[in-house]
Every structure is written in C-alpha cells, then in structure tokens.
Amino acid sequence: MWKKKRKSETRSFADWSTAILPLSSGYNIHSFMCQNEFSPHVMYSLMSGRPVIILATSGYETVVRQMVATLALFVPGYSFPSQSVIPWSYQPIKMPDLTRIKLIGLCKPERRSTSRVLPHSIRAYVSIYYYEKNTLVSPCYQGGVLTTIYNKRRSFKRDEPYLSYIHCELLQLASKAEAFYHTFCISGASHETLPFNIFQMCNVYNSKAMTFCKNIGVKEGDFPIIQYLTEVIKVQQMKQCQLFQNEVDSICPVKVDFTECHIFKK
C-alpha cells in the first residue's frame, strides 16, 4: 500500500515573528484583561515604576508564573533575561531588592504570617496582588491610555490582534515620553527662570512639565508614567555611553512612591 505523503506546513516570517509562545511577554493577555477588573491599576503600577508583587502559596506556582509572563509586557525597559522580572521566588523581599525588581511572583508560607517574606516596611512602596484572595492593593489609576486598552478587550477575541493593539498604544505613549525627554528635559526648557528655593523650584518645574505634557496630549493621570519612561530612556542612553560602560550595568531607575493605596477586589 502506498502511504500518503504528509503535506508540509508553509509558514511565513510574519507567522514566526508574531507568534505568542507560552510564558512569553504578553502571553494570555486577553484572558487576563477579561477576568480582572483591576487590570488598569496593575498596569499603572508597573508602567509608573512601582514594583508589583504577586503573592501566593506554592500550589499556585504555575499560575503565578503565567501571570508574571503576561504582565511583563508592561514593565518598561524589560528584555529577557532580566533581573527586573522574576517569575517565582522563595526568598524574602528586602529593601535593596526594590532597586532592581519590578515584577515578581513570591511564595508565601501556608500557615505562617506573610511578613516573613514581605515585611511591613516594604509594603508601602509596592503594589501587592493576593492571588488566593483575588485582591489587589495599589494606587488608583485615573489616566486615559490604560483605561482605553482595558476597555478595548471586548473588541478582540484572541491574544495576537489584541497584543498588536496594545503595542500600538504603548508605542504612542513611549513616543510622547521621548518628546518630553528631548524637548523639555534636555533642551533647557525645564530650567528657564526657576527660583532658587528648592520647594518653589519643584513646584514650578512640575507645573511646567504638566503644561508641556498636556500640550502633547498627555492626561494628568498618565503623567507619572511619562516621568518614569523618561528615566528609562535616560538610563538606556547612559548604557550606550562609552564613558560609563564599567559602572552603568548596575544603574536602573528607582522610584520611591508614597502614593496612597486602595483595595480592589475581583
């Protein structure tokens, strides 16, 4: 008997380059958005430089790893491999860790207090997602871009087109941060007629920066994101500078955030 030859599958480069593999950045993003009403607040924490900790017991390790892979899409400057995103860890979080970690899945004890792995002194500076309780503790997002991304989830049925749309929105936001960095921060526009008093200087600077961002279409609630993206751009430029090539690998944007947190339940 003659066996039928199997037809070889023909795939283009576009198929390969746009394929979303398991545990890749943005994997399962559509499902995450549809299942979690607090998605904009999680995205806001990550994109404004506030570390996000997903806390769960060891039995949920696989699910947490997948969630970290999904949310890694919103970590500015992230590229695999990187110390800024840790899928799963058993080690307690320490204050110096906040200088490099932006997203982490953290194993908590099943019977003991969570303060062993997440001290109370650190909780004021991070956003925490208690996976088993479906509860998020983080600052409230009041901007426009991330809300638009979240609201568009019902217009798509699969990850691929939705992820492409998200990339477009984030690209526009990054372009505005680039314009803010080069036109306002570097060109000298931010230093014109600033008072000598440090407190007045901060107020005047922030007022000018907000005015500039409004002129390029940035809402007030998205301004912290623009500020953090600007720091990421600055660090990336420093890494390209030959004068600091020996020390610059350890440099990363650090944000000390005292913003009041709210509790969001699923």
XYZ file of C-alpha atoms in Angstrom:
266
model
C 0.000 0.000 0.000
C 1.151 3.444 -0.808
C 1.274 5.816 2.131
C 0.030 9.309 1.596
C 2.686 11.913 1.974
C 2.031 14.481 4.619
C 1.745 17.984 3.322
C 4.434 20.234 4.724
C 3.142 23.282 6.550
C 4.049 26.587 4.968
C 4.717 29.442 7.368
C 5.917 32.960 6.718
C 8.388 35.038 8.700
C 5.447 37.114 9.942
C 3.893 33.962 11.429
C 7.102 33.229 13.297
C 7.791 36.785 14.486
C 4.258 37.419 15.786
C 3.719 34.021 17.413
C 2.985 34.225 21.144
C 4.723 31.361 22.902
C 3.772 30.109 26.381
C 5.414 32.189 29.132
C 6.496 34.847 26.635
C 5.838 38.511 27.411
C 2.129 39.272 26.998
C 1.090 35.606 26.813
C -2.625 35.123 27.648
C -3.135 38.888 27.908
C -6.695 38.832 26.568
C -7.859 36.331 29.166
C -6.171 38.287 31.960
C -7.884 41.527 30.979
C -11.298 39.881 30.734
C -11.005 38.180 34.109
C -9.586 41.045 36.181
C -11.433 44.326 36.564
C -8.461 45.895 38.317
C -6.156 45.411 35.305
C -5.655 49.173 34.673
C -4.358 49.648 38.223
C -1.853 46.789 37.858
C -0.655 48.170 34.522
C -0.335 51.639 36.034
C 1.850 50.406 38.906
C 4.214 48.638 36.506
C 4.434 51.448 33.959
C 4.994 54.120 36.603
C 7.894 52.158 38.137
C 6.139 50.847 41.237
C 7.106 47.185 41.906
C 4.282 44.637 41.751
C 4.376 41.513 43.921
C 2.068 38.566 43.221
C 1.718 36.675 46.480
C 0.563 33.027 46.556
C 1.294 29.669 48.159
C 3.457 27.060 46.432
C 0.448 25.245 44.968
C -0.202 28.155 42.606
C 3.340 28.461 41.270
C 2.427 27.533 37.680
C -0.447 30.020 37.527
C 1.637 32.808 39.038
C 4.461 32.164 36.576
C 1.982 32.546 33.724
C 0.610 35.752 35.231
C 4.100 37.226 35.596
C 4.778 36.419 31.938
C 1.548 38.182 30.981
C 2.263 41.334 32.976
C 5.922 41.543 31.920
C 4.561 43.271 28.815
C 4.010 46.420 30.907
C 7.454 46.588 32.545
C 9.303 49.462 30.796
C 12.736 48.518 29.517
C 12.226 44.811 30.169
C 14.011 42.286 27.983
C 14.568 38.581 28.650
C 16.588 37.586 30.612
C 16.391 40.351 33.194
C 16.564 40.715 36.966
C 13.668 43.158 36.900
C 11.137 40.349 36.332
C 11.281 37.201 38.488
C 8.592 34.563 37.741
C 8.810 32.802 41.119
C 10.872 33.182 44.264
C 11.030 31.701 47.759
C 13.389 34.377 49.076
C 12.063 37.157 51.341
C 11.922 40.614 49.791
C 14.430 43.115 51.156
C 14.572 46.871 50.690
C 17.607 46.791 48.329
C 15.647 44.395 46.068
C 13.280 47.233 45.166
C 16.087 48.911 43.222
C 16.031 46.168 40.584
C 12.817 44.121 40.907
C 9.726 45.493 39.134
C 7.576 42.345 38.959
C 7.868 39.146 40.983
C 5.883 36.058 41.912
C 6.511 35.433 45.597
C 5.819 32.220 47.517
C 4.196 32.834 50.885
C 4.014 30.378 53.804
C 0.771 28.401 54.013
C 0.336 28.737 57.766
C 2.798 31.367 58.918
C 2.493 35.129 58.547
C 3.345 36.668 55.192
C 5.551 39.214 56.975
C 8.350 36.613 56.837
C 8.649 37.036 53.068
C 7.128 40.512 52.720
C 7.983 42.814 55.653
C 5.581 45.611 56.567
C 8.345 48.174 55.980
C 8.300 47.321 52.264
C 4.546 47.204 51.660
C 4.258 50.981 51.499
C 6.458 51.059 48.376
C 4.953 48.195 46.356
C 1.659 47.032 44.892
C 0.544 43.601 46.106
C -1.770 41.134 44.406
C -3.014 38.472 46.827
C -3.785 35.764 44.304
C -5.799 33.422 46.508
C -7.939 36.296 47.816
C -8.266 37.919 44.372
C -7.352 41.229 45.999
C -5.085 43.995 44.728
C -3.574 46.711 46.926
C -2.210 49.518 44.764
C -2.586 53.193 43.808
C -5.678 54.040 41.782
C -5.204 54.770 38.084
C -7.035 57.861 36.815
C -5.465 58.344 33.401
C -6.718 57.560 29.913
C -4.374 55.309 27.925
C -4.521 52.208 30.123
C -8.286 52.540 30.582
C -8.659 52.606 26.792
C -6.504 49.477 26.473
C -8.651 47.715 29.069
C -11.969 48.795 27.533
C -10.903 47.550 24.088
C -10.579 43.958 25.340
C -14.098 43.064 24.168
C -13.278 44.175 20.619
C -10.851 41.263 20.291
C -11.217 37.506 20.714
C -7.584 36.365 20.557
C -4.249 37.383 22.015
C -2.477 38.205 18.740
C -4.617 41.124 17.469
C -5.186 42.455 20.982
C -1.456 42.380 21.697
C -0.771 44.255 18.458
C -3.256 46.937 19.506
C -1.607 47.222 22.945
C 1.804 47.586 21.305
C 0.482 50.478 19.204
C -0.911 52.283 22.249
C 2.275 51.793 24.256
C 4.361 52.973 21.295
C 2.415 56.245 21.197
C 2.951 56.676 24.935
C 6.672 55.972 24.572
C 6.884 58.487 21.703
C 5.414 61.176 23.948
C 7.916 60.287 26.676
C 10.712 60.613 24.103
C 9.417 64.023 23.079
C 9.170 65.108 26.716
C 12.711 63.910 27.423
C 14.432 65.542 24.447
C 12.325 68.690 24.098
C 11.641 69.558 27.731
C 14.217 67.840 29.951
C 17.372 68.117 27.828
C 16.833 71.191 25.666
C 16.848 73.523 28.678
C 13.149 74.392 28.628
C 12.790 72.885 32.092
C 15.469 75.181 33.582
C 14.182 78.548 32.387
C 13.510 81.100 35.149
C 13.435 78.627 38.029
C 13.535 80.088 41.573
C 16.442 79.355 43.916
C 14.239 77.983 46.703
C 14.196 74.191 46.371
C 10.488 73.789 47.209
C 9.416 76.550 44.859
C 11.719 75.108 42.216
C 9.993 71.700 42.432
C 6.547 73.280 42.197
C 7.472 75.442 39.218
C 9.187 72.539 37.455
C 6.218 70.197 37.936
C 3.819 72.871 36.732
C 5.872 73.468 33.571
C 6.237 69.737 32.966
C 2.485 69.182 33.321
C 1.749 72.038 30.928
C 4.162 70.635 28.356
C 2.673 67.137 28.629
C -0.869 68.452 28.250
C 0.219 70.196 25.047
C 1.361 66.870 23.570
C -1.840 65.084 24.578
C -0.898 63.509 27.906
C -3.585 63.426 30.587
C -2.731 64.329 34.167
C -3.247 60.735 35.338
C -0.698 59.489 32.795
C 1.988 61.988 33.804
C 3.692 59.616 36.337
C 4.056 57.072 33.520
C 5.724 59.657 31.283
C 8.080 60.606 34.113
C 9.177 57.006 34.665
C 9.533 56.281 30.943
C 11.770 59.345 30.742
C 14.026 57.846 33.423
C 14.154 54.565 31.492
C 15.182 56.438 28.334
C 17.898 58.287 30.271
C 19.328 55.027 31.656
C 19.279 53.406 28.221
C 21.250 56.325 26.830
C 23.746 56.032 29.675
C 24.243 52.356 28.841
C 25.139 53.373 25.304
C 27.679 55.906 26.530
C 31.241 54.574 26.427
C 32.345 56.810 29.307
C 30.307 54.845 31.853
C 30.443 51.341 30.418
C 32.064 49.844 33.550
C 29.537 51.148 36.070
C 26.353 51.573 34.083
C 25.188 47.929 34.164
C 24.164 48.322 37.794
C 22.167 51.515 37.130
C 18.378 51.319 36.898
C 15.537 53.791 37.522
C 14.419 53.749 41.150
C 11.119 55.263 42.223
C 10.174 55.890 45.848
C 6.398 56.058 45.698
C 4.360 57.229 48.693
C 1.058 57.277 46.788
C -1.934 56.179 48.827
C -3.055 52.648 48.009
C -6.586 51.338 47.562
C -8.005 47.831 47.838
C -9.513 46.338 44.696
C -11.349 43.027 44.794
C -12.220 40.808 41.854
